[in-house]
Amino acid sequence: MKSRWYKDAVFYQIYPRSFCDSNGDGIGDIRGIISKLDYLKDLGVNAVWLSPVYKSPNDDNGYDISDYRDINPEFGTLDDWKEMIEGMHARGIRLVMDLVVNHTSDEHEWFKQSRSSKDNPYRDYYIWRKGRGKDGKRPPNNWTSRFTGRAWDYDEATGEWYLHLFSKKQPDLNWDNPKVRQEVIDICNYWFELGVDGFRCDVITYVSKKEGLPNGKFNIAMCGDEHFVIGPHFHEYMNEVNEKSWSKYDTMIVGECIGCNMDRAPSVIAEDRNELDSAITFELMDVDMKWSFFPVKFNLKKFKAVQSGWQNLPENCWNTLYYENHDQPRSITRYGNGRGIYRKQLGKMLAVSYFMLRGTPYVYQGQEIGMTNISLKQEEYIDIMATRIFTLIGKFAPFLLPVARWAMSKRARDHARTPMQWEDKTGCGFTTGTPWMKVNPNCSDINVKSSLNDKNSILNFYKQLIEFRKGNEIIRDGSYKEYFPNNSKVFCYERALGDKRYIVICNFKEKKVPLNVDEINAKGAKLRVCNWPGQDKELGDAILLRPYEAVVYEIK
Ligand code: GLC
Ligand code: CA
């Protein structure tokens, strides 16, 4: 049944709250998305990953679902959604929905039932335990929530604790209960019948927890991982859902695989495993970030080693390529000087650096116009991660608040969630009302409208690259080889298929870098892609790269 269409896909991720507001309430919505489908078609992408639009009390902006089969009224109705997917399909764009089934909202009917009494039929849908200590007032183990603090909450009604690896309004489902797995299968099939082309499975690597829920090794920020990352029954559970749902349709299932490093990846994504088709992984993000919120210095050599490691996975594994999403800061600020005079070259260089790799590239809304991080005051952050960090530090270690502010200025998830910058006007063309989140003031320079009119814009460069990838077998199937791994300024690699080779050279520095390219053995290769004018049309023994320059040469 599987055509593996995703190998020819370029994805665009939509974070619906921040994409486009059609009715002036300040919140992006489905009719807003519908109004931008021609924009997506024109950009050239052929698949969309849509962050959650299901019913949700929005403790974590939709990643806490209270009804898996309906649309959150602030985003529209199921009919709007149907019109949206038809509009996508009519334009040759597939739709991958977010599937958040490690946990539900605490306002989901299952949890309401579950917490009501110990013998409720839904009790075992979640993970309930007695507390430790004589009075049971200490949590059952030392696991911590990914949003800081303990991963357990005490529930008065039944005198037990429930597990939540994220916020306390996101109780973890008990996947060891076969009924829970059947619910997941039914939900997937429900959406497949409505035409969905696949799922991005949220924190799917957390679903199987070690029996007995033992204490984790001490870690100041996150405890317990070793007991639930790709836990004991993970593979079995993936096989089951795959067999009973995912494999029955022509789908793509990409898992958000936190903690899945390149050694373990084949056990999850190799084609013959019948689990996931691909994985969103974090080793690249971890190069300059600890515990998913604390910045550490960027090191290009490490970055390249991670890229190459993943590129060298066995043939039957398929990569997910990304620099940005709704949880990550803006790449143009993260990996270079996104406010400098070479910002356009930087945005384009970053695009080349990952678009030429093996795997499916994802572009996060706004990345294609070079949207940057925003500068916020402590009280202006609204995402649960940043606000929890500020509250916790304010309470227990207020002297560390300046450090927290510095960390959030670089790594908060809020940076990715400012409204999409469509035009230079109040509300940035995102809304006619008051936006739910602050608009980045640089919207006057950085917006879609002006990018469309500027033939040298990052946006127009993305269009060219997307076009360049289409049907390109060298990029899709070619082998990968890295050059100069010890060079700390330049990322250089080759993709080869049959007698054709592409040589990709990206200068990550904001200054000129000369490079001797003798050893690549590609003299006379023809220039195919470049983000600066006037580069040598044929590759010689050496090349002079200008600030953030990226080139692709082709040779037979
Ligand atoms: C994933 C999502 C993130 C969310 C978390 C809990 O990491 O990408 O936005 O907060 O899961 O669902
Ligand atoms: Ca709206």
Coordinates of C-alpha atoms and ligand atoms in Angstrom, one line a residue:
M1 CA 0.0 0.0 0.0
K2 CA 2.9 2.4 0.7
S3 CA 4.1 4.5 -2.2
R4 CA 6.6 6.3 0.1
W5 CA 5.5 9.6 -1.5
Y6 CA 7.3 11.5 1.3
K7 CA 10.6 10.8 -0.3
D8 CA 9.7 13.3 -3.0
A9 CA 8.1 15.8 -0.6
V10 CA 9.0 19.2 0.7
F11 CA 7.0 19.9 3.9
Y12 CA 5.7 23.2 5.2
Q13 CA 4.8 23.3 8.8
I14 CA 1.8 25.4 9.9
Y15 CA 1.4 26.4 13.5
P16 CA -2.3 27.4 13.1
R17 CA -2.5 29.9 15.9
S18 CA 0.1 32.1 14.4
F19 CA -0.4 31.6 10.6
C20 CA -3.4 33.6 9.4
D21 CA -6.5 35.0 11.2
S22 CA -9.6 35.2 9.0
N23 CA -12.1 36.7 11.4
G24 CA -10.1 39.3 13.3
D25 CA -10.2 37.7 16.8
G26 CA -6.4 37.7 16.8
I27 CA -6.1 33.9 16.5
G28 CA -5.0 32.1 13.3
D29 CA -7.6 29.7 12.0
I30 CA -8.5 27.2 9.3
R31 CA -10.2 29.8 7.0
G32 CA -7.0 31.7 7.3
I33 CA -5.0 28.7 6.1
I34 CA -7.5 28.2 3.2
S35 CA -6.8 31.8 2.1
K36 CA -3.1 31.1 1.9
L37 CA -3.2 27.8 -0.1
D38 CA -2.2 29.5 -3.3
Y39 CA 0.8 31.0 -1.5
L40 CA 1.8 27.5 -0.5
K41 CA 1.3 26.1 -4.0
D42 CA 3.3 29.0 -5.4
L43 CA 6.1 28.3 -2.9
G44 CA 6.2 24.8 -4.4
V45 CA 5.8 22.6 -1.3
N46 CA 3.7 19.5 -1.8
A47 CA 3.0 18.5 1.8
V48 CA 1.9 20.3 5.0
W49 CA 2.4 19.3 8.6
L50 CA -0.4 21.0 10.6
S51 CA 0.2 21.4 14.3
P52 CA -2.9 20.4 16.3
V53 CA -6.3 21.9 15.5
Y54 CA -8.3 19.5 17.7
K55 CA -10.5 20.6 20.6
S56 CA -8.2 21.7 23.4
P57 CA -8.3 24.0 26.5
N58 CA -4.9 25.2 25.2
D59 CA -2.7 24.7 28.2
D60 CA 0.0 23.9 25.7
N61 CA -1.6 25.4 22.6
G62 CA -3.4 22.4 21.3
Y63 CA -0.9 19.8 22.4
D64 CA -3.4 19.0 25.1
I65 CA -6.4 17.5 23.3
S66 CA -9.8 17.1 24.8
D67 CA -11.5 15.7 21.7
Y68 CA -9.6 13.9 19.0
R69 CA -12.4 13.9 16.5
D70 CA -13.4 17.5 16.4
I71 CA -11.9 20.9 15.6
N72 CA -11.3 23.6 18.2
P73 CA -14.0 26.2 17.6
E74 CA -11.5 29.0 17.6
F75 CA -9.9 27.4 14.5
G76 CA -13.2 26.7 12.8
T77 CA -15.4 23.7 12.1
L78 CA -15.0 20.2 10.7
D79 CA -16.6 21.6 7.5
D80 CA -13.9 24.3 7.3
W81 CA -11.3 21.6 7.8
K82 CA -12.8 19.5 5.0
E83 CA -12.7 22.5 2.7
M84 CA -9.1 23.0 3.6
I85 CA -8.0 19.5 2.9
E86 CA -9.9 19.5 -0.4
G87 CA -8.2 22.7 -1.3
M88 CA -4.8 21.2 -0.5
H89 CA -5.4 18.0 -2.4
A90 CA -6.6 20.0 -5.4
R91 CA -3.2 21.8 -5.4
G92 CA -1.2 18.6 -5.1
I93 CA -0.5 19.2 -1.4
R94 CA -0.8 16.4 1.1
L95 CA -1.9 16.9 4.7
V96 CA -0.1 15.4 7.7
M97 CA -1.9 16.0 11.0
D98 CA -0.3 16.1 14.4
L99 CA -1.2 13.1 16.6
V100 CA -0.7 13.8 20.3
V101 CA -1.3 10.5 22.0
N102 CA 1.4 10.2 24.7
H103 CA -1.1 12.2 26.7
T104 CA -4.5 13.9 26.5
S105 CA -5.8 17.0 28.1
D106 CA -7.1 16.6 31.7
E107 CA -10.3 17.9 30.2
H108 CA -10.7 14.9 27.9
E109 CA -13.7 12.8 28.8
W110 CA -11.5 9.8 29.4
F111 CA -9.6 11.6 32.1
K112 CA -12.7 13.1 33.7
Q113 CA -14.0 9.5 34.0
S114 CA -10.6 8.1 35.1
R115 CA -10.1 10.5 38.0
S116 CA -13.7 10.1 39.2
S117 CA -13.2 6.8 41.0
K118 CA -10.7 3.9 41.3
D119 CA -13.1 1.4 39.7
N120 CA -14.2 3.6 36.8
P121 CA -13.7 1.7 33.5
Y122 CA -11.4 4.5 32.3
R123 CA -9.2 4.4 35.5
D124 CA -6.6 2.3 33.7
Y125 CA -6.5 4.6 30.6
Y126 CA -4.0 6.7 32.6
I127 CA -1.1 6.0 35.0
W128 CA -2.2 6.2 38.6
R129 CA -0.1 5.2 41.6
K130 CA -0.1 5.5 45.4
G131 CA 2.4 8.1 46.8
R132 CA 5.5 7.3 48.7
G133 CA 5.9 7.8 52.5
K134 CA 3.6 6.9 55.3
D135 CA 0.9 9.3 54.3
G136 CA 1.4 8.8 50.5
K137 CA 2.1 12.5 50.2
R138 CA 5.4 12.1 48.3
P139 CA 5.1 11.4 44.5
P140 CA 5.5 7.8 43.4
N141 CA 9.0 8.4 41.9
N142 CA 11.5 11.1 41.0
W143 CA 10.6 11.6 37.4
T144 CA 10.4 15.2 36.3
S145 CA 8.1 17.0 33.8
R146 CA 9.6 18.3 30.6
F147 CA 8.2 21.6 31.6
T148 CA 10.1 21.6 35.0
G149 CA 8.9 20.3 38.4
R150 CA 7.7 16.8 39.3
A151 CA 5.9 14.6 36.7
W152 CA 3.1 13.7 39.2
D153 CA 0.1 15.4 40.5
Y154 CA -1.9 14.3 43.5
D155 CA -5.6 13.9 43.0
E156 CA -7.7 14.4 46.2
A157 CA -10.8 12.5 44.9
T158 CA -9.1 9.1 44.9
G159 CA -6.0 9.9 47.0
E160 CA -3.6 8.8 44.2
W161 CA -1.1 10.4 41.9
Y162 CA -1.2 10.5 38.1
L163 CA 1.8 10.8 35.8
H164 CA 2.3 13.7 33.4
L165 CA 5.6 14.0 31.6
F166 CA 4.5 17.5 30.4
S167 CA 2.1 19.9 32.2
K168 CA -0.3 18.7 34.9
K169 CA -3.0 19.3 32.4
Q170 CA -1.5 16.7 30.1
P171 CA -1.9 13.3 31.9
D172 CA 0.0 10.5 30.2
L173 CA -2.0 7.7 28.7
N174 CA -1.4 4.2 29.8
W175 CA -0.3 2.5 26.6
D176 CA 0.0 -0.9 28.4
N177 CA -3.7 -0.9 28.3
P178 CA -4.8 -2.6 25.0
K179 CA -8.0 -0.4 25.0
V180 CA -5.9 2.7 24.9
R181 CA -4.0 1.4 21.9
Q182 CA -7.3 0.5 20.2
E183 CA -8.5 4.1 20.8
V184 CA -5.3 5.4 19.0
I185 CA -5.9 3.0 16.1
D186 CA -9.5 4.2 15.8
I187 CA -8.6 7.8 15.9
C188 CA -6.0 7.3 13.1
N189 CA -8.4 5.4 11.0
Y190 CA -11.1 8.1 11.5
W191 CA -8.8 10.8 10.0
F192 CA -7.5 8.5 7.3
E193 CA -11.1 7.9 6.2
L194 CA -11.5 11.7 6.0
G195 CA -8.5 11.9 3.7
V196 CA -5.5 12.7 5.9
D197 CA -2.2 11.5 4.4
G198 CA -0.3 10.8 7.5
F199 CA 0.6 11.8 11.1
R200 CA 3.4 13.5 12.9
C201 CA 3.3 11.6 16.2
D202 CA 4.1 13.9 19.1
V203 CA 6.7 12.6 21.6
I204 CA 5.9 9.1 20.5
T205 CA 9.2 7.7 21.9
Y206 CA 7.7 8.2 25.5
V207 CA 4.7 6.0 25.3
S208 CA 6.1 2.8 26.9
K209 CA 7.2 3.2 30.5
K210 CA 9.3 0.7 32.3
E211 CA 7.3 -1.6 34.5
G212 CA 7.3 -0.6 38.2
L213 CA 8.2 3.0 37.2
P214 CA 11.6 3.0 39.0
N215 CA 13.4 6.1 40.0
G216 CA 15.6 7.7 37.4
K217 CA 19.3 8.6 37.7
F218 CA 19.7 12.0 39.3
N219 CA 19.7 14.9 36.8
I220 CA 19.2 18.5 37.7
A221 CA 16.8 19.2 34.9
M222 CA 15.2 16.0 33.7
C223 CA 14.8 12.7 35.5
G224 CA 13.5 9.4 34.4
D225 CA 14.3 9.4 30.6
E226 CA 16.1 6.0 30.7
H227 CA 12.8 4.4 31.8
F228 CA 10.6 5.7 29.1
V229 CA 12.6 6.8 26.0
I230 CA 11.9 3.9 23.6
G231 CA 10.7 2.0 26.6
P232 CA 10.3 -1.8 26.8
H233 CA 7.2 -2.2 24.7
F234 CA 7.7 0.7 22.3
H235 CA 8.5 -1.4 19.2
E236 CA 5.7 -3.8 19.8
Y237 CA 3.2 -0.9 20.2
M238 CA 4.4 0.8 17.0
N239 CA 4.1 -2.5 15.1
E240 CA 0.5 -2.9 16.4
V241 CA -0.7 0.5 15.4
N242 CA 1.2 0.2 12.1
E243 CA -0.4 -3.1 11.3
K244 CA -3.9 -2.1 12.3
S245 CA -3.9 1.4 10.9
W246 CA -0.9 3.1 9.4
S247 CA -0.1 0.4 6.8
K248 CA -3.6 0.2 5.5
Y249 CA -3.4 3.6 3.8
D250 CA -0.8 5.4 1.7
T251 CA 0.5 7.3 4.6
M252 CA 3.6 8.8 6.1
I253 CA 4.2 8.5 9.8
V254 CA 6.9 10.6 11.2
G255 CA 7.5 10.4 14.9
E256 CA 8.8 13.1 17.1
C257 CA 11.5 10.9 18.6
I258 CA 13.0 12.7 21.6
G259 CA 16.0 10.8 22.9
C260 CA 16.3 8.7 19.8
N261 CA 20.0 9.0 18.8
M262 CA 21.5 7.8 15.6
D263 CA 22.5 4.4 17.0
R264 CA 18.9 3.6 18.0
A265 CA 17.2 5.2 15.0
P266 CA 17.4 2.2 12.7
S267 CA 15.5 0.1 15.2
V268 CA 12.6 2.6 14.9
I269 CA 12.6 3.7 11.3
A270 CA 14.2 1.0 9.1
E271 CA 11.6 0.1 6.5
D272 CA 11.5 -3.6 7.5
R273 CA 10.7 -2.7 11.1
N274 CA 7.1 -1.6 10.2
E275 CA 7.1 1.1 12.9
L276 CA 7.7 4.7 11.8
D277 CA 8.6 6.0 8.4
S278 CA 10.9 8.6 9.7
A279 CA 11.9 10.4 12.8
I280 CA 12.2 14.0 14.0
T281 CA 15.3 13.8 16.1
F282 CA 17.2 16.2 18.4
E283 CA 20.9 15.4 18.2
L284 CA 21.3 18.4 15.8
M285 CA 19.3 20.7 18.2
D286 CA 21.4 19.4 21.1
V287 CA 24.6 20.7 19.5
D288 CA 23.9 24.2 20.9
M289 CA 21.2 23.5 23.4
K290 CA 20.9 21.5 26.7
W291 CA 17.7 20.1 28.2
S292 CA 15.9 21.7 25.3
F293 CA 16.1 25.2 26.7
F294 CA 19.6 26.1 27.8
P295 CA 21.9 27.6 25.1
V296 CA 25.5 26.2 24.7
K297 CA 28.0 27.5 22.2
F298 CA 27.5 26.5 18.6
N299 CA 30.2 24.4 17.2
L300 CA 30.2 23.7 13.5
K301 CA 32.4 20.7 13.7
K302 CA 30.0 19.0 16.1
F303 CA 27.0 20.1 13.9
K304 CA 28.6 18.5 10.8
A305 CA 29.4 15.3 12.7
V306 CA 25.8 15.0 13.6
Q307 CA 24.6 15.7 10.1
S308 CA 27.0 13.2 8.6
G309 CA 26.1 10.6 11.2
W310 CA 22.5 10.7 10.2
Q311 CA 23.2 10.9 6.5
N312 CA 25.2 7.7 6.9
L313 CA 22.3 5.7 8.4
P314 CA 21.6 2.4 6.5
E315 CA 19.9 2.7 3.1
N316 CA 16.5 1.6 4.4
C317 CA 16.3 4.5 6.9
W318 CA 14.9 7.8 5.8
N319 CA 15.8 11.2 7.4
T320 CA 13.7 14.2 8.4
L321 CA 15.6 17.4 7.7
Y322 CA 14.8 20.5 9.7
Y323 CA 16.3 23.5 11.5
E324 CA 13.1 25.1 12.8
N325 CA 9.7 24.2 14.1
H326 CA 7.2 25.6 16.7
D327 CA 9.5 24.5 19.6
Q328 CA 12.8 25.9 18.2
P329 CA 14.2 29.4 18.0
R330 CA 14.6 30.9 14.5
S331 CA 17.5 29.4 12.6
I332 CA 18.7 32.7 11.2
T333 CA 19.2 34.0 14.7
R334 CA 20.5 30.8 16.1
Y335 CA 23.2 29.9 13.5
G336 CA 24.4 33.3 12.4
N337 CA 23.9 37.0 12.6
G338 CA 20.2 37.2 11.6
R339 CA 20.2 41.0 12.0
G340 CA 23.4 41.7 10.1
I341 CA 23.8 43.1 6.5
Y342 CA 24.3 39.5 5.2
R343 CA 21.0 38.2 6.6
K344 CA 19.6 37.3 3.2
Q345 CA 22.8 35.4 2.3
L346 CA 22.6 33.6 5.7
G347 CA 19.0 32.6 5.2
K348 CA 19.7 31.2 1.8
M349 CA 22.9 29.4 2.9
L350 CA 21.1 27.7 5.7
A351 CA 18.5 26.6 3.1
V352 CA 21.1 25.1 0.8
S353 CA 23.0 23.4 3.7
Y354 CA 20.0 21.1 4.5
F355 CA 18.0 21.0 1.3
M356 CA 20.8 19.1 -0.5
L357 CA 20.9 16.3 2.1
R358 CA 19.2 13.0 1.9
G359 CA 15.7 13.0 3.6
T360 CA 12.6 15.0 3.6
P361 CA 13.1 18.8 4.2
Y362 CA 10.6 20.7 6.4
V363 CA 10.2 24.5 6.2
Y364 CA 8.6 26.1 9.2
Q365 CA 6.2 29.0 8.6
G366 CA 8.2 32.2 8.3
Q367 CA 11.5 30.5 7.8
E368 CA 11.1 31.0 4.1
I369 CA 11.2 34.8 4.6
G370 CA 13.9 34.7 7.2
M371 CA 11.8 35.5 10.3
T372 CA 14.0 36.1 13.3
N373 CA 13.8 35.7 17.1
I374 CA 11.9 38.4 18.9
S375 CA 13.1 40.5 21.9
L376 CA 10.7 40.1 24.8
K377 CA 10.5 41.3 28.4
Q378 CA 10.2 38.6 31.0
E379 CA 6.5 39.3 31.5
E380 CA 5.9 39.2 27.7
Y381 CA 6.7 35.5 27.3
I382 CA 3.5 33.5 27.2
D383 CA 4.5 29.9 26.4
I384 CA 4.2 27.4 29.2
M385 CA 7.9 26.4 29.0
A386 CA 9.3 29.9 29.5
T387 CA 6.7 31.0 32.1
R388 CA 7.2 27.8 34.1
I389 CA 11.0 28.3 34.1
F390 CA 10.6 31.9 35.2
T391 CA 8.1 30.9 38.0
L392 CA 10.3 28.1 39.3
I393 CA 13.5 30.1 39.2
G394 CA 11.8 33.2 40.7
K395 CA 10.6 31.0 43.6
F396 CA 13.7 28.9 44.3
A397 CA 16.7 30.8 42.9
P398 CA 15.7 34.4 42.1
F399 CA 19.4 35.3 41.8
L400 CA 19.4 33.1 38.6
L401 CA 16.7 35.1 36.9
P402 CA 19.1 37.1 34.7
V403 CA 20.5 33.7 33.5
A404 CA 17.0 32.5 32.8
R405 CA 16.2 35.7 30.9
W406 CA 19.3 35.3 28.8
A407 CA 18.5 31.6 28.1
M408 CA 14.9 32.4 27.1
S409 CA 16.0 35.3 24.9
K410 CA 17.8 32.7 22.8
R411 CA 15.8 29.5 23.2
A412 CA 12.2 30.1 24.3
R413 CA 9.6 28.6 22.1
D414 CA 7.9 32.0 21.9
H415 CA 10.4 33.0 19.2
A416 CA 8.8 30.6 16.7
R417 CA 5.3 31.5 17.6
T418 CA 5.1 35.2 16.8
P419 CA 2.5 35.8 14.0
M420 CA 3.5 35.1 10.5
Q421 CA 4.6 38.3 8.8
W422 CA 2.5 38.8 5.7
E423 CA 2.7 42.5 5.1
D424 CA 4.0 45.7 6.6
K425 CA 0.9 46.9 8.4
T426 CA -0.6 46.8 11.9
G427 CA -1.2 43.2 12.8
C428 CA 1.4 42.3 10.0
G429 CA -1.3 41.1 7.7
F430 CA -1.9 38.2 10.1
T431 CA -4.9 39.8 11.8
T432 CA -7.0 42.9 11.7
G433 CA -7.6 42.6 15.4
T434 CA -5.3 42.3 18.4
P435 CA -2.9 39.3 17.8
W436 CA -2.8 36.7 20.5
M437 CA 1.0 37.1 20.6
K438 CA 3.2 40.1 20.0
V439 CA 4.2 40.8 16.4
N440 CA 7.9 41.1 15.7
P441 CA 8.6 44.8 15.1
N442 CA 10.9 43.8 12.2
C443 CA 7.8 43.0 10.2
S444 CA 8.3 46.3 8.4
D445 CA 11.4 44.9 6.7
I446 CA 10.7 41.2 6.8
N447 CA 7.4 40.1 5.3
V448 CA 5.9 38.0 2.5
K449 CA 4.7 40.9 0.4
S450 CA 8.0 42.6 0.1
S451 CA 9.8 39.3 -0.3
L452 CA 7.6 38.4 -3.3
N453 CA 8.5 41.6 -5.0
D454 CA 12.2 41.3 -4.4
K455 CA 13.8 38.8 -6.8
N456 CA 16.8 38.4 -4.5
S457 CA 14.7 37.5 -1.5
I458 CA 15.1 34.5 0.7
L459 CA 11.6 33.5 -0.3
N460 CA 12.4 33.5 -4.0
F461 CA 15.5 31.5 -3.3
Y462 CA 13.5 28.9 -1.4
K463 CA 11.2 28.6 -4.4
Q464 CA 14.2 27.9 -6.7
L465 CA 15.6 25.3 -4.3
I466 CA 12.2 23.5 -3.9
E467 CA 12.0 23.4 -7.7
F468 CA 15.5 22.2 -7.9
R469 CA 14.8 19.2 -5.6
K470 CA 11.6 18.2 -7.5
G471 CA 12.2 14.9 -9.2
N472 CA 16.0 15.2 -8.6
E473 CA 17.2 11.7 -8.1
I474 CA 20.7 12.7 -7.1
I475 CA 19.3 14.6 -4.1
R476 CA 16.8 11.9 -3.3
D477 CA 18.8 8.8 -3.8
G478 CA 22.4 9.8 -4.1
S479 CA 25.2 8.7 -1.7
Y480 CA 26.6 11.2 0.8
K481 CA 30.2 12.0 1.5
E482 CA 31.6 14.8 3.7
Y483 CA 34.7 16.8 3.0
F484 CA 36.9 18.7 5.4
P485 CA 35.2 17.5 8.6
N486 CA 37.8 19.4 10.7
N487 CA 37.1 22.7 9.0
S488 CA 35.3 24.9 11.6
K489 CA 34.0 27.4 9.0
V490 CA 32.7 25.4 6.1
F491 CA 30.2 22.6 5.7
C492 CA 31.1 20.7 2.5
Y493 CA 29.6 17.5 1.1
E494 CA 28.9 15.6 -2.0
R495 CA 25.9 13.8 -3.3
A496 CA 26.5 11.3 -6.0
L497 CA 24.4 9.0 -8.2
G498 CA 25.7 7.1 -11.2
D499 CA 28.2 9.3 -12.9
K500 CA 26.8 12.6 -11.6
R501 CA 27.9 14.4 -8.5
Y502 CA 26.8 17.6 -6.6
I503 CA 29.4 19.4 -4.5
V504 CA 27.8 21.5 -1.8
I505 CA 29.9 24.1 0.0
C506 CA 28.4 26.3 2.7
N507 CA 30.3 29.1 4.5
F508 CA 28.9 29.4 8.0
K509 CA 31.0 32.4 8.8
E510 CA 30.1 36.1 8.3
K511 CA 33.4 36.7 6.6
K512 CA 35.4 35.6 3.6
V513 CA 36.8 32.2 3.6
P514 CA 39.2 30.8 1.0
L515 CA 39.1 27.1 0.5
N516 CA 41.4 24.7 -1.3
V517 CA 39.1 22.2 -3.0
D518 CA 41.8 20.0 -4.8
E519 CA 40.9 16.9 -2.9
I520 CA 37.3 17.0 -4.0
N521 CA 38.5 16.2 -7.5
A522 CA 35.8 18.1 -9.3
K523 CA 37.7 20.6 -11.4
G524 CA 35.4 22.0 -14.1
A525 CA 32.2 21.3 -12.2
K526 CA 29.5 23.7 -13.2
L527 CA 27.8 26.2 -10.9
R528 CA 24.2 25.3 -10.4
V529 CA 23.1 27.2 -7.2
C530 CA 24.6 30.2 -5.5
N531 CA 23.4 32.9 -3.1
W532 CA 25.9 35.5 -4.2
P533 CA 26.4 37.0 -7.7
G534 CA 29.7 36.6 -9.6
Q535 CA 30.9 33.2 -8.3
D536 CA 33.2 31.2 -10.7
K537 CA 31.0 29.4 -13.2
E538 CA 33.4 26.4 -13.1
L539 CA 35.1 25.0 -10.0
G540 CA 38.9 25.4 -9.9
D541 CA 41.5 24.3 -7.4
A542 CA 40.3 26.8 -4.9
I543 CA 37.3 28.9 -4.2
L544 CA 36.8 32.1 -2.3
L545 CA 33.6 32.0 -0.3
R546 CA 32.0 35.3 0.6
P547 CA 30.1 35.8 3.9
Y548 CA 27.6 33.0 4.3
E549 CA 28.1 32.0 0.7
A550 CA 26.6 28.7 -0.4
V551 CA 27.3 27.0 -3.7
V552 CA 26.3 23.8 -5.5
Y553 CA 28.5 22.6 -8.3
E554 CA 27.5 19.7 -10.6
I555 CA 29.9 17.4 -12.4
K556 CA 29.7 14.3 -14.6
Ligands
GLC1 C1 6.1 18.1 21.5 C2 5.5 19.3 20.9 C3 5.5 20.4 21.9 C4 4.7 20.0 23.1 C5 5.1 18.6 23.6 C6 4.0 18.1 24.5 O1 7.4 18.2 21.9 O2 6.3 19.6 19.7 O3 5.1 21.6 21.3 O4 4.7 21.0 24.1 O5 5.3 17.7 22.6 O6 2.9 17.7 23.8
CA2 CA -9.4 33.7 14.0

